[in-house]
Amino acid sequence: MKPISIGICGLGTVGYGSFSVIEKNGSEIARRLGREIVVSHIATRSIKEHQHIGEVKVSQDVMAVADDPEVDIVLELIGGYDLAKELVLRAISNGKHVVTANKALIAVHGNEIFSAASEKNVVVAYEAAVAGGIPIIKALREGLAANHIQWLAGIINGTGNFILSEMGDKGSEFANVLKQAQDLGYAEADPTFDVEGIDAAHKLTILAAIAFGIPLQFDKAYTEGISNITIEDIRYAEELGYRIKHLGIARKSEQGIELRVHPTLISQDTLIANVNGVMNAVMVQGDAVGPTLYYGAGAGAQATASAVVADVIDVARMMSSPENSVPALGFRQDSLSDLSILPINEIISAYYLRVVAKDKAGVLSDITEILGDFNINIEAVIQKEPRVHDVEQNLSVVILTDEIKESVMNTAIEKIEALNAIGGKVARIRMDRLED
Ligand code: HSE
């Protein structure tokens, strides 16, 4: 049988990683697929010295791959929005299947891309867009297809997890660890995408769409970064039995869908609290299966290539009958739900609060009185005496609260910040039990 012909657009980390995996594991892949896969065309601006691509045709223009009649499946591995979108739509209009690792593209333009693909009866596969090598898209769309998914929570940005882990383990300052993550090649070209939660929100948008059968709605995701997390917060959380993780959380309730990325205190007894360094993990709760956990490398050439090439194999298997493929978002296009995304003010959460106060009698009771006025129950309090060298003699009061609506907590925080004895903003971190 004629081999499946692949065109790779972009020969960066993931593009070259995918080329290498196809070369290295070609015979094992053919044993699974019953057909050979060959890379016939590559578009790249330059071939780096260490890259060996044999006799493969090379173009500088990615559109040459989308227009190449020899190519069956186009791999979009250039990243970014505009050119990537143009490339994918061109490949689709030429009747080609597409595999992409581009989370930003799918989160922002996925609805349009999937409808174009459906009209042309071709497939756009995107396993590598979320959590690198972890097959979480397949798990959600197929492995858990019998379930109502109730919620999912994930560490889906390796850079952010690396930063928080290093701060916790070594007491390193935020800026130093970020520099290290950039040097190690984990961070996005614009690292604010990592630290401000935008990259994680792209991935969470995709996970929520396939978990709940809703359209992709990146613009409604709430994002909060980790740049305000201090080593003090990490230590106080530890003292109380918690870890701070930068989580993407999507939860379905009667009121709507929560779609939020922010630092979160979780019990240090949970498995996901012990996922450290650049590793990713996603917890999914289904009504039939209960809690499940998926763990693995969320970035890196070979791990991401593992997902890209698995998609190539999947697409190759259904090329003769694309109408029988799993729908792009796991649910039929005409069955997507219009459940609304809840504004962050509407969510219910428990909170960690750190208040810096002048060492003045009565300040703790003033704070607890305000919380009491808003019916906010206190679960734990620790008061830290001023440091010896602190000329201003500030003390820190750390409070864990019970669950309360976010808008109520915000008003209570405003009242606390207005107290005379309080210096500056109250540090507020949401907590999650990762239960129903
Ligand atoms: N910058 C991303 C991360 C790369 O750190 O997770 C993988 O998507």
mmCIF file of C-alpha atoms and ligand atoms in Angstrom, residues 14 101 103 128-132 155-162 181 185-191 193-194 199-200 203 278-280 297-300 304, ligand 1:
data_model
loop_
_atom_site.group_PDB
_atom_site.id
_atom_site.type_symbol
_atom_site.label_atom_id
_atom_site.label_comp_id
_atom_site.label_asym_id
_atom_site.label_seq_id
_atom_site.Cartn_x
_atom_site.Cartn_y
_atom_site.Cartn_z
ATOM 1 C CA VAL A 14 8.437 20.189 17.967
ATOM 2 C CA ALA A 101 0.376 21.465 18.386
ATOM 3 C CA LYS A 103 -2.945 25.649 21.612
ATOM 4 C CA ALA A 128 -0.106 17.955 21.300
ATOM 5 C CA ALA A 129 -1.760 21.318 22.015
ATOM 6 C CA VAL A 130 -2.526 20.392 25.635
ATOM 7 C CA ALA A 131 -0.103 18.967 28.196
ATOM 8 C CA GLY A 132 2.552 17.882 25.655
ATOM 9 C CA ILE A 155 -1.101 21.827 36.067
ATOM 10 C CA ILE A 156 -0.922 22.608 32.375
ATOM 11 C CA ASN A 157 1.969 25.036 32.169
ATOM 12 C CA GLY A 158 5.346 23.481 32.868
ATOM 13 C CA THR A 159 7.161 26.803 33.209
ATOM 14 C CA GLY A 160 4.832 28.047 35.938
ATOM 15 C CA ASN A 161 5.061 24.747 37.808
ATOM 16 C CA PHE A 162 8.849 24.809 37.525
ATOM 17 C CA ALA A 181 13.114 28.388 32.853
ATOM 18 C CA GLY A 185 13.773 26.378 26.844
ATOM 19 C CA TYR A 186 10.519 25.715 28.746
ATOM 20 C CA ALA A 187 9.030 29.192 28.470
ATOM 21 C CA GLU A 188 6.962 30.581 25.577
ATOM 22 C CA ALA A 189 8.571 33.165 23.268
ATOM 23 C CA ASP A 190 6.699 35.723 25.384
ATOM 24 C CA PRO A 191 7.102 34.363 28.948
ATOM 25 C CA PHE A 193 2.021 33.851 28.500
ATOM 26 C CA ASP A 194 3.402 31.340 31.015
ATOM 27 C CA ASP A 199 -0.871 29.651 27.945
ATOM 28 C CA ALA A 200 -2.683 27.618 30.614
ATOM 29 C CA LYS A 203 -5.148 24.764 27.146
ATOM 30 C CA VAL A 278 8.252 21.103 34.535
ATOM 31 C CA MET A 279 5.852 18.126 34.707
ATOM 32 C CA ASN A 280 2.146 18.481 33.951
ATOM 33 C CA ALA A 297 5.912 15.722 30.384
ATOM 34 C CA GLY A 298 4.016 18.819 29.292
ATOM 35 C CA ALA A 299 6.710 20.221 27.028
ATOM 36 C CA GLY A 300 9.869 19.214 25.191
ATOM 37 C CA THR A 304 5.308 16.729 22.285
HETATM 38 N N1 HSE B 1 5.515 27.097 27.652
HETATM 39 C C1 HSE B 1 4.734 25.913 27.718
HETATM 40 C C2 HSE B 1 4.872 25.331 29.118
HETATM 41 C C3 HSE B 1 5.213 24.922 26.684
HETATM 42 O O1 HSE B 1 5.742 25.789 29.868
HETATM 43 O O2 HSE B 1 4.083 24.470 29.486
HETATM 44 C C4 HSE B 1 4.297 23.748 26.456
HETATM 45 O O3 HSE B 1 3.019 24.125 26.042
#
